[in-house]
PDB file of C-alpha atoms in Angstrom:
ATOM      1  CA  MET A   1      92.202  90.765 125.408  1.00  0.00           C
ATOM      2  CA  GLN A   2      90.744  88.615 122.677  1.00  0.00           C
ATOM      3  CA  ARG A   3      92.832  87.537 119.739  1.00  0.00           C
ATOM      4  CA  GLY A   4      90.789  89.537 117.191  1.00  0.00           C
ATOM      5  CA  SER A   5      90.980  92.665 119.305  1.00  0.00           C
ATOM      6  CA  LEU A   6      94.751  92.287 119.637  1.00  0.00           C
ATOM      7  CA  ILE A   7      95.156  91.960 115.863  1.00  0.00           C
ATOM      8  CA  ILE A   8      93.047  95.076 115.291  1.00  0.00           C
ATOM      9  CA  HIS A   9      95.125  97.036 117.807  1.00  0.00           C
ATOM     10  CA  VAL A  10      98.391  95.950 116.181  1.00  0.00           C
ATOM     11  CA  ILE A  11      97.093  96.943 112.741  1.00  0.00           C
ATOM     12  CA  LEU A  12      95.936 100.324 114.066  1.00  0.00           C
ATOM     13  CA  ILE A  13      99.328 100.961 115.655  1.00  0.00           C
ATOM     14  CA  ILE A  14     101.129 100.124 112.405  1.00  0.00           C
ATOM     15  CA  VAL A  15      98.811 102.361 110.368  1.00  0.00           C
ATOM     16  CA  SER A  16      99.225 105.176 112.917  1.00  0.00           C
ATOM     17  CA  ILE A  17     103.011 104.959 112.676  1.00  0.00           C
ATOM     18  CA  PHE A  18     102.720 104.988 108.886  1.00  0.00           C
ATOM     19  CA  PHE A  19     100.686 108.213 108.926  1.00  0.00           C
ATOM     20  CA  ILE A  20     102.525 109.994 111.755  1.00  0.00           C
ATOM     21  CA  SER A  21     106.088 109.319 110.564  1.00  0.00           C
ATOM     22  CA  PRO A  22     106.011 111.913 107.710  1.00  0.00           C
ATOM     23  CA  ILE A  23     104.808 114.566 110.166  1.00  0.00           C
ATOM     24  CA  ILE A  24     107.676 113.768 112.529  1.00  0.00           C
ATOM     25  CA  TRP A  25     110.151 113.776 109.625  1.00  0.00           C
ATOM     26  CA  LEU A  26     108.811 117.156 108.460  1.00  0.00           C
ATOM     27  CA  SER A  27     109.135 118.588 111.968  1.00  0.00           C
ATOM     28  CA  TRP A  28     112.714 117.339 112.308  1.00  0.00           C
ATOM     29  CA  SER A  29     113.624 118.666 108.874  1.00  0.00           C
ATOM     30  CA  SER A  30     112.289 122.121 109.685  1.00  0.00           C
ATOM     31  CA  LEU A  31     114.773 122.381 112.558  1.00  0.00           C
ATOM     32  CA  LYS A  32     117.836 121.525 110.446  1.00  0.00           C
ATOM     33  CA  SER A  33     120.216 123.738 108.528  1.00  0.00           C
ATOM     34  CA  ALA A  34     120.493 123.312 104.751  1.00  0.00           C
ATOM     35  CA  VAL A  35     123.734 121.337 105.065  1.00  0.00           C
ATOM     36  CA  GLU A  36     122.344 119.106 107.791  1.00  0.00           C
ATOM     37  CA  LEU A  37     119.158 118.508 105.819  1.00  0.00           C
ATOM     38  CA  PHE A  38     120.951 116.645 103.029  1.00  0.00           C
ATOM     39  CA  SER A  39     123.625 114.957 105.107  1.00  0.00           C
ATOM     40  CA  ASN A  40     121.821 113.517 108.107  1.00  0.00           C
ATOM     41  CA  PRO A  41     118.427 111.751 107.988  1.00  0.00           C
ATOM     42  CA  TRP A  42     118.001 111.597 111.780  1.00  0.00           C
ATOM     43  CA  PRO A  43     116.826 114.249 114.223  1.00  0.00           C
ATOM     44  CA  PRO A  44     118.869 117.444 114.109  1.00  0.00           C
ATOM     45  CA  MET A  45     122.013 117.565 116.218  1.00  0.00           C
ATOM     46  CA  TYR A  46     121.537 121.272 116.921  1.00  0.00           C
ATOM     47  CA  PRO A  47     117.916 122.374 116.420  1.00  0.00           C
ATOM     48  CA  ARG A  48     117.648 125.761 114.715  1.00  0.00           C
ATOM     49  CA  PHE A  49     114.537 127.880 114.901  1.00  0.00           C
ATOM     50  CA  TYR A  50     116.095 130.394 112.515  1.00  0.00           C
ATOM     51  CA  ASN A  51     114.223 128.729 109.640  1.00  0.00           C
ATOM     52  CA  PHE A  52     110.922 129.850 111.159  1.00  0.00           C
ATOM     53  CA  VAL A  53     112.185 133.391 111.775  1.00  0.00           C
ATOM     54  CA  LYS A  54     113.473 133.600 108.209  1.00  0.00           C
ATOM     55  CA  ALA A  55     110.166 132.360 106.770  1.00  0.00           C
ATOM     56  CA  PHE A  56     108.218 134.768 108.969  1.00  0.00           C
ATOM     57  CA  PHE A  57     110.081 137.805 107.670  1.00  0.00           C
ATOM     58  CA  MET A  58     110.457 136.661 104.051  1.00  0.00           C
ATOM     59  CA  MET A  59     106.748 135.966 103.606  1.00  0.00           C
ATOM     60  CA  ASN A  60     105.654 139.094 105.504  1.00  0.00           C
ATOM     61  CA  TYR A  61     103.267 137.161 107.722  1.00  0.00           C
ATOM     62  CA  LEU A  62     102.567 140.181 109.885  1.00  0.00           C
ATOM     63  CA  ARG A  63     101.010 141.994 106.939  1.00  0.00           C
ATOM     64  CA  SER A  64      98.952 138.898 106.092  1.00  0.00           C
ATOM     65  CA  ILE A  65      97.656 138.714 109.658  1.00  0.00           C
ATOM     66  CA  VAL A  66      96.711 142.409 109.599  1.00  0.00           C
ATOM     67  CA  ASN A  67      94.878 141.910 106.298  1.00  0.00           C
ATOM     68  CA  SER A  68      93.009 138.915 107.713  1.00  0.00           C
ATOM     69  CA  VAL A  69      91.985 140.862 110.811  1.00  0.00           C
ATOM     70  CA  ILE A  70      90.779 143.788 108.685  1.00  0.00           C
ATOM     71  CA  ILE A  71      88.718 141.507 106.451  1.00  0.00           C
ATOM     72  CA  THR A  72      87.309 139.586 109.414  1.00  0.00           C
ATOM     73  CA  VAL A  73      86.301 142.660 111.396  1.00  0.00           C
TER      74      VAL A  73
END
């Protein structure tokens, strides 16, 4: 590999990590409990999918999906 090509690849890897890291952090945070969210910055010790279930029922997504299907059809 040429020197210029290597430099470009290294820069692209660094930029990719810069842009992907918030997405990974967001994903990890969504699997944490409220206590764990503020106490531990690393991946969750015990992943909890309850946050997604709670959001699903609190926001009434099922009704939103039905409305979208009705409007689309």
